[in-house]
Coordinates of C-alpha atoms and ligand atoms in Angstrom, one line a residue:
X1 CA 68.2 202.8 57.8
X2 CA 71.5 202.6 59.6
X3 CA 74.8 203.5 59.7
X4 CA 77.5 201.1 58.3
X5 CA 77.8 200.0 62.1
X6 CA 74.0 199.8 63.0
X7 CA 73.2 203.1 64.8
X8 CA 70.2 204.5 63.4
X9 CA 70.1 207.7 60.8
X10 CA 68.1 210.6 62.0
X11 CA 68.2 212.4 58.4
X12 CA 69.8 211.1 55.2
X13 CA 69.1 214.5 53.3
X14 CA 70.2 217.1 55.5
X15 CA 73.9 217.5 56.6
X16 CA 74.5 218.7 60.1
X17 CA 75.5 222.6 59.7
X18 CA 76.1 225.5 62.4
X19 CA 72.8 227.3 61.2
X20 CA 70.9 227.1 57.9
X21 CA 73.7 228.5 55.7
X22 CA 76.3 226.2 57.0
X23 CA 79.5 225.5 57.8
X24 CA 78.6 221.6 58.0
X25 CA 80.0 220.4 61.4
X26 CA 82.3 217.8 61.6
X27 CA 80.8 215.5 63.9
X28 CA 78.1 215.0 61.4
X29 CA 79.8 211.2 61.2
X30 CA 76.7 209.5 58.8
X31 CA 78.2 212.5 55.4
X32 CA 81.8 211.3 57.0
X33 CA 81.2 208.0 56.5
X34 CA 78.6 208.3 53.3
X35 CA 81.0 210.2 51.3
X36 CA 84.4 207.9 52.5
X37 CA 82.7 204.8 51.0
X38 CA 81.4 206.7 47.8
X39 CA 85.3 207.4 47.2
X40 CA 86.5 204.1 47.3
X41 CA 83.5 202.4 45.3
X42 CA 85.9 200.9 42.9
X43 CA 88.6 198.1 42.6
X44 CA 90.5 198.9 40.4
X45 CA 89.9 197.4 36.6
X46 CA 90.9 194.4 35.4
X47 CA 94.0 195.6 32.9
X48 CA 92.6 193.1 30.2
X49 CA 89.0 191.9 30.2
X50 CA 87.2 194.7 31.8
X51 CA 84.1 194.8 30.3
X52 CA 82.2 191.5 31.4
X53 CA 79.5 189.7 32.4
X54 CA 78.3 186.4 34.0
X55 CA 75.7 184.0 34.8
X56 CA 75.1 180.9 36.9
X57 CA 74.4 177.7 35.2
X58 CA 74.7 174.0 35.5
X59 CA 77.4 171.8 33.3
X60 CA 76.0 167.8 32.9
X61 CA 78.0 165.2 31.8
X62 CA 76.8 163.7 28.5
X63 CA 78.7 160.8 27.5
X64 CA 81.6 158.5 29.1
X65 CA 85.3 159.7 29.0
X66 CA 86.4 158.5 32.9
X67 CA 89.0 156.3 30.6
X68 CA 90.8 159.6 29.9
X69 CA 90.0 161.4 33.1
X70 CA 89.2 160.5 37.2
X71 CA 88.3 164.1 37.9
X72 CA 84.9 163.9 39.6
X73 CA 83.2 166.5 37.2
X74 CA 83.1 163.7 35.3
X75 CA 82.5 160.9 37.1
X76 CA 79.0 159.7 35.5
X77 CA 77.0 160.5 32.4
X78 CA 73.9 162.4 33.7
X79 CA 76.3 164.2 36.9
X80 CA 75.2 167.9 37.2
X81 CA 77.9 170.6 38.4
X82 CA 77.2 173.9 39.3
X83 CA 79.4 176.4 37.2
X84 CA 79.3 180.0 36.8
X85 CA 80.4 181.9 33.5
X86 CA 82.1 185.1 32.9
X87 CA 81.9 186.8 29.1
X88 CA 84.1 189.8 28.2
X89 CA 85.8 192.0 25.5
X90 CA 89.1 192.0 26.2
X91 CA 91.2 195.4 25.5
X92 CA 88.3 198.1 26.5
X93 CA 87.7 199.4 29.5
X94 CA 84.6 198.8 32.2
X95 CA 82.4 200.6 30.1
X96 CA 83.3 200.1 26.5
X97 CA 80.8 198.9 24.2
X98 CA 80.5 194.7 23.8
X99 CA 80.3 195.1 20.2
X100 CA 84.3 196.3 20.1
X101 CA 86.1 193.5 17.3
X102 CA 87.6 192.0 20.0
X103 CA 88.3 188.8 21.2
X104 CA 86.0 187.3 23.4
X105 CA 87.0 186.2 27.2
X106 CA 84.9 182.9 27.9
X107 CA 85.6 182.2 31.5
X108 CA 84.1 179.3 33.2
X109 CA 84.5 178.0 36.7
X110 CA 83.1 174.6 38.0
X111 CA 82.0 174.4 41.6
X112 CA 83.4 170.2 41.6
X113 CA 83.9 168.0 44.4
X114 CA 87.4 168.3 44.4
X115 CA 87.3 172.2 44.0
X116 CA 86.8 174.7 41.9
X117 CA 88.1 174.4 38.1
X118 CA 88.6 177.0 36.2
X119 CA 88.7 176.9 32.4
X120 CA 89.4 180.4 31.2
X121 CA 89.1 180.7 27.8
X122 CA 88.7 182.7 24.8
X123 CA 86.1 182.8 22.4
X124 CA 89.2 181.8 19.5
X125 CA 90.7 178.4 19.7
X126 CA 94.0 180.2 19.6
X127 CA 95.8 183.3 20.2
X128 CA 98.4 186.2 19.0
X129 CA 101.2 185.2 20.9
X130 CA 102.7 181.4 22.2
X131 CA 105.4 183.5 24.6
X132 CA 104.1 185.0 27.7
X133 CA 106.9 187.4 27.5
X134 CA 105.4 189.4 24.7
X135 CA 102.0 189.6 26.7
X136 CA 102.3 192.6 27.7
X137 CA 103.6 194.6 25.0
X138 CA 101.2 193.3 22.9
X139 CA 98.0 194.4 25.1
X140 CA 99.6 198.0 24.7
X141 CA 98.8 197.3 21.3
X142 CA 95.1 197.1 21.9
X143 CA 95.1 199.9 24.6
X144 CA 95.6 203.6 24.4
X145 CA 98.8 205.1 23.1
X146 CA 100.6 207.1 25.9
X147 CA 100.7 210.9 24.6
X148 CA 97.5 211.1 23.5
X149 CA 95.3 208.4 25.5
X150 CA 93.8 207.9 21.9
X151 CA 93.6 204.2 20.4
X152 CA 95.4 204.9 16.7
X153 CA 95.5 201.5 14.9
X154 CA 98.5 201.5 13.5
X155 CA 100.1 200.7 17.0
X156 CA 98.1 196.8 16.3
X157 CA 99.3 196.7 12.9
X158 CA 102.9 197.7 13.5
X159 CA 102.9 195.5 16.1
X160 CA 101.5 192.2 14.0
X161 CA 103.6 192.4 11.4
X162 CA 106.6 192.4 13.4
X163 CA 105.4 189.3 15.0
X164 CA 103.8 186.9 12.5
X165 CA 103.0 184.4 14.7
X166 CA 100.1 186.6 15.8
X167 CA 98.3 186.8 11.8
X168 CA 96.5 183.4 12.3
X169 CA 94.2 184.7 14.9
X170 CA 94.6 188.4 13.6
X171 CA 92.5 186.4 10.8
X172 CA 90.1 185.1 13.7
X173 CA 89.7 188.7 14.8
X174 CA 89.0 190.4 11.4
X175 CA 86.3 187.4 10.3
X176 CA 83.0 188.0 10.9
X177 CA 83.2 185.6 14.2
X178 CA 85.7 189.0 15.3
X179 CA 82.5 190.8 16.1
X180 CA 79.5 187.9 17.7
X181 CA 75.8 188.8 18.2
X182 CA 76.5 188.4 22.0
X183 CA 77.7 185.7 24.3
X184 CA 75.1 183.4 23.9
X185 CA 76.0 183.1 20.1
X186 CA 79.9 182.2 20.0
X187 CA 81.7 179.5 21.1
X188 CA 84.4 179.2 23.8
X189 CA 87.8 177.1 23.7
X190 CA 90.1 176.3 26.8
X191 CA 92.4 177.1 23.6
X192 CA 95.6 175.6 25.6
X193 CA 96.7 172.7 25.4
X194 CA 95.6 171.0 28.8
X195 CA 96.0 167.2 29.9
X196 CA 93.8 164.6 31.7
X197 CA 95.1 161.8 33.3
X198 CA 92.5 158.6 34.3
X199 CA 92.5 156.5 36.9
X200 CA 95.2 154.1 35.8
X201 CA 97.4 157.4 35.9
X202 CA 97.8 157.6 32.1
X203 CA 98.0 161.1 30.5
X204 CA 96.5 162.2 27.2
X205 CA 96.7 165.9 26.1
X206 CA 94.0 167.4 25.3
X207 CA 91.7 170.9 23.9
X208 CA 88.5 172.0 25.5
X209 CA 85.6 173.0 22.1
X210 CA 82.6 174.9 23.7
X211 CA 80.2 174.9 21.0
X212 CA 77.4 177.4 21.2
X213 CA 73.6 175.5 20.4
X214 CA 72.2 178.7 19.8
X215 CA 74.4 178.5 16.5
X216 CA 77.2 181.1 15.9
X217 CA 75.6 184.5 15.2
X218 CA 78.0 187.5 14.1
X219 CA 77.7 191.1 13.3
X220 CA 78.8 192.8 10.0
X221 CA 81.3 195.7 10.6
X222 CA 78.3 198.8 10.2
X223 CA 75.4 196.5 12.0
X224 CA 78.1 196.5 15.3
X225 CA 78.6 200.1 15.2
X226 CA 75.4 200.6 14.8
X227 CA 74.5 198.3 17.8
X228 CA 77.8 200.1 19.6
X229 CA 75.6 203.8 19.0
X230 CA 72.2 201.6 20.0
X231 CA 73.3 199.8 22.9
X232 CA 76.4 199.6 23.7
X233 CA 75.8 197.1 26.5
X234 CA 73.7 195.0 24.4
X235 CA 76.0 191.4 24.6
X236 CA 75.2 191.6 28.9
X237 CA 71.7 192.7 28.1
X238 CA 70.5 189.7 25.8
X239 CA 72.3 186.6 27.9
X240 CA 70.1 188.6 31.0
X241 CA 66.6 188.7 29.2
X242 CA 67.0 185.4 27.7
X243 CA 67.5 183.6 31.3
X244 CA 64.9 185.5 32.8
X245 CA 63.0 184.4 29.9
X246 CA 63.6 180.6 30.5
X247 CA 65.4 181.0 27.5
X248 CA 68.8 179.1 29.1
X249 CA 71.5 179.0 26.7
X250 CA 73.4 175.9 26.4
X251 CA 76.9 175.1 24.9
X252 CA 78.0 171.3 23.9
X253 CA 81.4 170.5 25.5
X254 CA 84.0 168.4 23.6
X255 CA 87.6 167.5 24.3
X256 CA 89.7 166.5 21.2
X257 CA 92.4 164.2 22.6
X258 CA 96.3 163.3 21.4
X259 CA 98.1 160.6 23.2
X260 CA 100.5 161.6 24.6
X261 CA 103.3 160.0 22.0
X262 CA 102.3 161.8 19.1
X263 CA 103.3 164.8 20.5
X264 CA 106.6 164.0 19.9
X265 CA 106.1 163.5 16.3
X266 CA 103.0 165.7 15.1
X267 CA 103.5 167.9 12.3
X268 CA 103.3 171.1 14.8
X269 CA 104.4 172.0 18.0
X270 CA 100.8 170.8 19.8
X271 CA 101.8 173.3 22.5
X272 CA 101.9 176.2 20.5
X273 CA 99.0 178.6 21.2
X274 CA 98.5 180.3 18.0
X275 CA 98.0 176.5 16.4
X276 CA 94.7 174.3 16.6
X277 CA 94.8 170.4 16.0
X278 CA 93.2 170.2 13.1
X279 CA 89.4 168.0 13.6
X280 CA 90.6 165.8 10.6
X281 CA 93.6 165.0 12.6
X282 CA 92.0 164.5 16.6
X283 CA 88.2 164.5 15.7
X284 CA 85.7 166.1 18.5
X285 CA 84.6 163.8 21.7
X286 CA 81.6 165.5 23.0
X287 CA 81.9 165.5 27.0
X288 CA 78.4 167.5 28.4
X289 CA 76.8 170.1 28.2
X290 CA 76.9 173.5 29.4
X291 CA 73.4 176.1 30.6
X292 CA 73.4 179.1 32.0
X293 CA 69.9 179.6 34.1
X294 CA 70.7 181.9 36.7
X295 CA 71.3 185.3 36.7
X296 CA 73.3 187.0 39.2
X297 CA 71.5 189.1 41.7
X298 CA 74.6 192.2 42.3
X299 CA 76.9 193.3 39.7
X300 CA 79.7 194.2 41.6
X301 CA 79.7 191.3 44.1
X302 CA 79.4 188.3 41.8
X303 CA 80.9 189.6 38.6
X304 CA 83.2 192.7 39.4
X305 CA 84.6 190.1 42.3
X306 CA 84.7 186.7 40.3
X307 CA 88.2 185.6 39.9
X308 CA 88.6 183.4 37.4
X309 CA 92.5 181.7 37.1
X310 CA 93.8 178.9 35.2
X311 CA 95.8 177.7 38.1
X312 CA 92.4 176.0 39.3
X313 CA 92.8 172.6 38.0
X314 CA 91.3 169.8 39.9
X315 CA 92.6 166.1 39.8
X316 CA 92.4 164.2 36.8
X317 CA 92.9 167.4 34.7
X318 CA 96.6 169.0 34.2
X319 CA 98.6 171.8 32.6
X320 CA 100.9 171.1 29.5
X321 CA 104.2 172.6 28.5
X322 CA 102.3 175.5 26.8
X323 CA 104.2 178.5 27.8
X324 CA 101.8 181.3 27.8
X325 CA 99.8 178.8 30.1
X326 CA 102.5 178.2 32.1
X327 CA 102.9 181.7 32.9
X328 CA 99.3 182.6 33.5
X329 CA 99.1 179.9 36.2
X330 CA 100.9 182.8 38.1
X331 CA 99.6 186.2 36.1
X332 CA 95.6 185.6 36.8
X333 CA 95.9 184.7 40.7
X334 CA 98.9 187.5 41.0
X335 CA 96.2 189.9 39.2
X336 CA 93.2 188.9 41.8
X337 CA 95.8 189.3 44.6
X338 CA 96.4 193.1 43.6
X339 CA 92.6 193.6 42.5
X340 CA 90.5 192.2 45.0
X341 CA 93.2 191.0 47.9
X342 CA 94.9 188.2 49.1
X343 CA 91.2 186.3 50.5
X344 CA 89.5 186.8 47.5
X345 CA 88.6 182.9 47.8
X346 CA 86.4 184.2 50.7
X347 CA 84.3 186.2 48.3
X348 CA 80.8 183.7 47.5
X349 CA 81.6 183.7 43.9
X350 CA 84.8 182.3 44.1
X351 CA 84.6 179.8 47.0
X352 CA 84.2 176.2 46.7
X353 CA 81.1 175.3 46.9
X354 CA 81.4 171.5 46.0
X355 CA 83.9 170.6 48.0
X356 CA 85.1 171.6 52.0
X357 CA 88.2 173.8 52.0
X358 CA 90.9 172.7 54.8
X359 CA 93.7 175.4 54.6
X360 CA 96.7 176.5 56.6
X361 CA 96.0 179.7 55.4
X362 CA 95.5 182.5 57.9
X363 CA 94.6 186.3 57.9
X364 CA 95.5 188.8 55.6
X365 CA 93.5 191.7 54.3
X366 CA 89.9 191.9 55.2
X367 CA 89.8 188.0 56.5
X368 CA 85.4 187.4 56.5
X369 CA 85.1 183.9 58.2
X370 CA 86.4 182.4 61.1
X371 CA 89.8 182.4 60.0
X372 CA 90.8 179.0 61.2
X373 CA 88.8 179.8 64.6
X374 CA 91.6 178.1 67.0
X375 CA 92.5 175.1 65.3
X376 CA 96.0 174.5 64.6
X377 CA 98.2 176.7 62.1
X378 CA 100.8 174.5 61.2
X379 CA 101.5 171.5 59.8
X380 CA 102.9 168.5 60.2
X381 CA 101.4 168.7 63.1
X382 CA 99.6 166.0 66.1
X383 CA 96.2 167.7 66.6
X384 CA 94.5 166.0 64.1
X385 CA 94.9 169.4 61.1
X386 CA 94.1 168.6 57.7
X387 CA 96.5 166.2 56.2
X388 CA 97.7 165.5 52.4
X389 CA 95.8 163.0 50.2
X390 CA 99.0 161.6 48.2
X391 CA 95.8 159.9 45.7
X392 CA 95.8 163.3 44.1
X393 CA 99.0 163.1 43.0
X394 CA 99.4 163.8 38.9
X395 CA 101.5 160.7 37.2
X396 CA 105.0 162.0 36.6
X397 CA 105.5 164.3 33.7
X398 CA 109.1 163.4 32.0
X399 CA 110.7 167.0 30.9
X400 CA 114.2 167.5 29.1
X401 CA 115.7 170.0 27.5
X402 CA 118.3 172.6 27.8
X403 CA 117.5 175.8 29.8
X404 CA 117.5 178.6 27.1
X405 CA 115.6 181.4 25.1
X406 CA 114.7 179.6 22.0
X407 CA 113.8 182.0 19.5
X408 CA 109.9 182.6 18.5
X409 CA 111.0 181.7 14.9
X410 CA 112.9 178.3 14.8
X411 CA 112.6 174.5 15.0
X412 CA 109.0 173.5 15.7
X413 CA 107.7 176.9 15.1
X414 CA 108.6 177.6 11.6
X415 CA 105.5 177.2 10.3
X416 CA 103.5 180.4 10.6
X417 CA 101.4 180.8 7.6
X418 CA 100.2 176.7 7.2
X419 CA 97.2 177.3 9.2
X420 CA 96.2 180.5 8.3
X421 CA 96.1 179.4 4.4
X422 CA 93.8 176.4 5.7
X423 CA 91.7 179.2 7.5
X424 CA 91.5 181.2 4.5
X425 CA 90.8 178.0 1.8
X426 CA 88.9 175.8 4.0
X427 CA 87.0 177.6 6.4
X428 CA 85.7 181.1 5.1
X429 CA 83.7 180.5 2.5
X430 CA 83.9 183.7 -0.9
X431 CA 81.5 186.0 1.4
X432 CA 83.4 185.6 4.6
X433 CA 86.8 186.2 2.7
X434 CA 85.1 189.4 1.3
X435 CA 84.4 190.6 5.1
X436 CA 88.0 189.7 6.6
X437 CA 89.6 191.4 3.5
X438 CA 87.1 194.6 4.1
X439 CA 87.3 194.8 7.9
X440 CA 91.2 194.8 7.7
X441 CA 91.5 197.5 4.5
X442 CA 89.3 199.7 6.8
X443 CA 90.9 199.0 10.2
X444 CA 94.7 199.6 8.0
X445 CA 93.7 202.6 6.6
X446 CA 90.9 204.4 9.1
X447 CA 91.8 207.8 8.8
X448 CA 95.4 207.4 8.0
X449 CA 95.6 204.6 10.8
X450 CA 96.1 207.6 13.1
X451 CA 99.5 208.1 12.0
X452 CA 100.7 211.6 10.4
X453 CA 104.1 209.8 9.0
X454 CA 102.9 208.5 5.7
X455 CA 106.4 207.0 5.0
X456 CA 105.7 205.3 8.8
X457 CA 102.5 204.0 7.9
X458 CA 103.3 202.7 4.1
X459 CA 106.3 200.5 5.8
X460 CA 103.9 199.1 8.2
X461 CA 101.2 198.8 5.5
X462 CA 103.9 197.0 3.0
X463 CA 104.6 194.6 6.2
X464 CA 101.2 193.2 6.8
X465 CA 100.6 192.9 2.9
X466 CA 104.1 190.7 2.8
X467 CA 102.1 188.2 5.5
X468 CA 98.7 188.2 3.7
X469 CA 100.8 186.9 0.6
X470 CA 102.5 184.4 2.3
X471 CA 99.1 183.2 3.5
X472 CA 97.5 183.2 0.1
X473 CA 98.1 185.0 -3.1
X474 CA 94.9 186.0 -3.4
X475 CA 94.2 187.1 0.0
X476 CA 97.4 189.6 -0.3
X477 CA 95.8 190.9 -3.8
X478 CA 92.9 191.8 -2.2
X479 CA 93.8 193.9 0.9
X480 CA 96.5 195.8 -1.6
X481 CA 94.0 196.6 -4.0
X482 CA 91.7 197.3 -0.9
X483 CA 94.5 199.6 0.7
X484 CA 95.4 201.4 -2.8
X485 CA 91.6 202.0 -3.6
X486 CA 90.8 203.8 0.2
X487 CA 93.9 205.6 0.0
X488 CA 93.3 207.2 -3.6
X489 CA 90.0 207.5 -2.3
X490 CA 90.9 209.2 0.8
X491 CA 93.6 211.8 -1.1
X492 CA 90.7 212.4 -3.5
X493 CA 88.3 213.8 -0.8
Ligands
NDP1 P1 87.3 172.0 10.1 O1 86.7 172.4 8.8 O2 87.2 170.7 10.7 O3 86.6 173.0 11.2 C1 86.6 174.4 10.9 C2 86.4 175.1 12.2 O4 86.3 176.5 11.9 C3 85.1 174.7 12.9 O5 85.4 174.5 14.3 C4 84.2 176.0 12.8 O6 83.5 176.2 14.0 C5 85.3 177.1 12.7 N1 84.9 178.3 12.0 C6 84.0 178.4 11.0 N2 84.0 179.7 10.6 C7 84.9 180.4 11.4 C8 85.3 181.7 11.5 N3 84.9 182.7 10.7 N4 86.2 182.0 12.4 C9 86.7 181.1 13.2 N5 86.4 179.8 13.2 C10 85.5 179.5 12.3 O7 88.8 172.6 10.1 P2 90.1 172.0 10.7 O8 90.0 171.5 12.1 O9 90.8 171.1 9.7 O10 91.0 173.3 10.8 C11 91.1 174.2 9.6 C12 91.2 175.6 10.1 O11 90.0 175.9 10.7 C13 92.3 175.8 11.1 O12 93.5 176.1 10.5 C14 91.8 177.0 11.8 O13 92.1 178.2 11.2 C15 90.3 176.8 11.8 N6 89.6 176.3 13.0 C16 90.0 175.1 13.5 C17 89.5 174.7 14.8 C18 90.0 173.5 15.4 O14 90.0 173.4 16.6 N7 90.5 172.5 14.6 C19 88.6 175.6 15.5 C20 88.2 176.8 14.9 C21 88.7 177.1 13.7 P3 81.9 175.9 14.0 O15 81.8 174.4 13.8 O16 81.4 176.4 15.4 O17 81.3 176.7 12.9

C-alpha cells in the first residue's frame, strides 16, 4: 500500500496524534490526502439520465446496405465492431430505482474505423418535444419541484397539456412498454431522423429500429413498485448476471429508409421527433446485429465516465434538419465538457479504439497522454502534421428557408393527434388500452396530484381529458370515468 504518489504507508488505521487522546498532527499527510480525495469522489450527475448502466459488446453486419451507406461499420456482411452500450432512466437521480415509468436512455457507441459513432437513443421511437427550446422546461417537469424538492405530478400533467405535441409519447410512457422488465427486454431507436449517404454520394434519410431478441418484456404498474421496494437496481443487476452467464443479449438492427424526395411531399414533417414513419409506409431493412458480452470491470471509470453524444457521426452517416437533433449535437458534448472536462476523449471508454486519432488539440484540464509529445501544433503547416482527407466530405445538403420562429403549431405540424389515434387503434390491443388508461387515471389523480388547489388541478385534469378525446372517443371516456370514479372514491375515504 502506498500513497497516491508511491511512498509507502506505515499505518492506514491509526492517525498521527500528539499522544493517545489526540490532537491529530498535521503533518500526518496519508488522512490529508485520504480524506481530500474522499471529498471530491463525485462528478457531478448527469442532469438527465443519471441512473445507468453499460456493457461491452460486439455489433455484426448482417445483410448488404453499402448502396445507402460507405461508412466502414458497414462495409461487409459478417464485419464485427466493437461497441459499448449505456441503459438509463432518464429524470431520477444516480440512485433512483430502474423501475421508475420513465423513458428509457439506449446509448450505443461504435468503436469503427473511421471513429467512434455514437447513436444515442431512447428506448421510444419518438419523443415529448420536436423544439430543443422547450428541453429544458420540460425536464423540470420530470424533476423535483423547487419549494419542496418533492416530485408532485401535476407539474408533468400541467405541463403536457399545454403542449400537445408531447401526448403521443406521453402514450408511449403510460403503456405497459412505459415500465420494461430491464434493458435486455426493450428495444432502442436512434428515434431522429438521421441520413446516410453511399459511395456515389447520394443521401437517403433514414431511422435506426433496435429490436430486442429477448422479446419485449414489461412490468404492470404494482409488479414495478414492487420490484422498486425489491430491488431497486434490478434492470443493471439482470443485463450483469445474464453476461456473466453466457447469456449475451442481442438486438436486431434495422434502418427504415425515405429517399430523400419524398420528404418534400410525405404526409408529415419526417423531421419531426414526436412522429414515426409509419412500417407500412418505409418497411424495416434489417442492418446487423447487436450483443452485449462483456461486462465492465469499474463502475465509475467505464460508465460514470462514458460520454456518449450525438455529434459522433462517422462518414457515410449524417444529421437531418431535425431540430432537437440539431441542438443536441452541441447540448451532449457541452454537458461532458462541464461533467468530466474538456479531455474526456482521453478517458478508455470514450477513445477511439478503431481508428488512430491525429488532433491539433493540446492541453487542458488533466491532459493523461503525451499531449502531442513535440510534434507540431498548428496547421497548415510543413512538418508533415496531420492533414484533411477532403474523401470524407458529406455530399452538399440544399437548405432554404426564411430565418424565423415558426410556431410549434402550424404548417407541417398540425397534425398532433393522427398518430396517437393509430397508437391507440392499431397497436394496443383491449388489455394494453386498459393499462395506459389505468396508469394515467392513477398518475392524474395520486393523492390529489400533489396539488392542494382543487380548482388548479380540475383545469389541468379537464385539459388532458380535451387531448385523450381528440385522440379517440373512447380513450377520453375512459380516463374521465377513471378520474371521476378515484376522485369520488378518494372524497369518500
Ligand atoms: P406497426 O403495426 O407496423 O408497428 C407497430 C409498432 O409498435 C411495432 O414497432 C411494435 O414494436 C410497437 N409496439 C407494440 N406495442 C407497443 C407499445 N405498447 N408501446 C410502444 N410501441 C409498441 O405500426 P405503424 O408503423 O403503422 O405505426 C402505427 C403506430 O405504432 C404509430 O403511430 C406509433 O404510435 C406506433 N409505433 C410505430 C413505430 C414505427 O417506427 N413505425 C415504432 C413503435 C411504435 P415491436 O415490434 O417491438 O413489438
Amino acid at each position: 500500500m502506498t500513497t497516491a504518489f508511491g511512498r509507502p504507508v506505515e499505518d492506514n488505521q491509526h492517525s498521527l496524534t500528539a499522544g493517545p487522546r489526540g490532537p491529530v498532527l498535521g503533518q500526518d499527510y496519508h488522512l490529508i490526502e485520504k480524506m481530500a480525495h474522499f471529498n471530491r469522489e463525485r462528478v457531478p450527475e448527469r442532469v438527465v439520465h443519471a441512473k445507468g448502466y453499460g456493457a461491452y459488446g460486439t455489433f455484426t453486419v448482417t445483410k448488404d446496405i453499402t448502396q445507402y451507406s460507405c461508412a466502414k461499420v458497414f462495409s461487409a456482411v459478417g464485419k464485427k465492431t466493437e461497441m459499448f452500450a449505456r441503459f438509463s432512466t432518464v429524470g431520477g437521480e444516480n440512485g433512483s430505482a430502474d423501475t421508475a415509468r420513465d423513458p428509457r436512455g439506449f446509448a450505443m457507441k461504435f468503436y469503427t474505423e473511421d471513429g467512434n459513432w455514437d447513436l444515442v437513443g431512447n428506448n421510444t421511437p419518438i419523443f415529448f418535444i420536436r423544439d430543443p427550446l422547450k428541453f429544458s422546461d420540460f425536464i423540470r417537469t420530470q424533476k423535483r419541484e423547487p419549494g419542496t424538492h418533492l416530485k408532485p405530478h401535476w407539474r408533468r400533467w400541467d405541463y403536457w397539456g399545454l403542449s400537445p405535441e408531447a401526448i403521443h409519447q406521453v402514450m408511449f410512457l403510460y403503456s405497459d412498454r412505459g415500465t420494461p422488465v430491464s434493458a435486455r427486454f426493450m428495444n432502442g431507436y436512434g428515434s431522429h431522423t438521421y441520413s446516410l449517404w453511399n459511395k456515389a454520394g447520394e443521401r437517403v434519410w433514414v431511422k435506426f429500429h433496435v429490436k430486442t431478441n429477448q422479446g419485449n418484456k414489461t412490468f404492470v404498474d404494482h409488479d414495478a413498485a414492487q420490484m422498486t421496494a425489491d430491488d431497486p437496481d434490478y434492470s443493471a443487476r439482470d443485463l450483469i448476471n445474464a453476461i456473466k452467464k453466457g447469456d449475451f443479449p442481442k438486438w436486431t438492427v434495422s434502418i427504415q429508409v425515405m429517399p430523400e424526395t419524398d420528404a418534400e411531399t410525405y404526409k408529415w414533417n419526417p423531421f419531426d421527433l414526436t412522429k414515426v414513419w409509419p412500417h407500412g409506409d418505409y418497411p424495416l431493412i434489417e442492418v446487423g446485429e447487436m450483443e452485449l458480452n462483456r461486462n465492465v470491470e469499474n463502475y465509475f471509470a467505464e460508465v460514470e465516465q462514458s460520454a456518449f453524444e450525438p455529434s459522433n457521426l462517422v462518414p457515410g452517416i449524417g444529421f437531418s434538419p431535425d431540430k432537437v437533433l440539431q441542438n443536441r449535437v452541441l447540448s451532449y458534448a457541452d454537458a461532458h465538457r462541464y461533467r468530466i472536462g474538456i479531455n474526456y476523449d482521453h478517458i478508455p471508454v470514450n477513445q477511439a479504439k478503431g481508428a488512430a486519432v491525429h488532433t491539433y488539440h493540446r492541453d487542458g484540464s488533466m491532459v493523461t497522454g503525451s499531449n502531442g509529445g513535440s510534434t507540431v501544433d498548428y496547421e497548415p503547416n510543413s512538418f508533415g502534421g496531420p492533414v484533411e482527407d477532403k474523401a470524407v466530405m458529406e455530399p452538399p445538403l440544399k437548405i432554404n428557408g426564411d430565418g424565423a420562429r415558426y410556431t410549434t403549431y402550424s404548417g407541417d405540424d398540425t397534425d398532433l393527434y393522427g398518430q396517437p389515434r393509430m397508437f391507440w387503434e392499431k397497436v394496443l390491443d383491449d388489455t394494453g388500452r386498459a393499462h395506459l388508461v389505468a396508469s394515467i387515471v392513477g398518475s392524474m389523480t395520486e393523492p390529489n396530484m400533489g396539488i392542494d388547489d382543487n380548482a388548479k388541478r380540475h383545469e389541468i385534469q379537464q385539459r388532458m381529458l380535451k387531448h385523450w378525446y381528440k385522440v379517440h372517443q373512447d380513450f377520453g371516456a375512459a380516463v374521465e370515468k377513471g378520474i371521476n370514479g378515484a376522485q369520488q372514491k378518494m372524497a369518500a375515504d
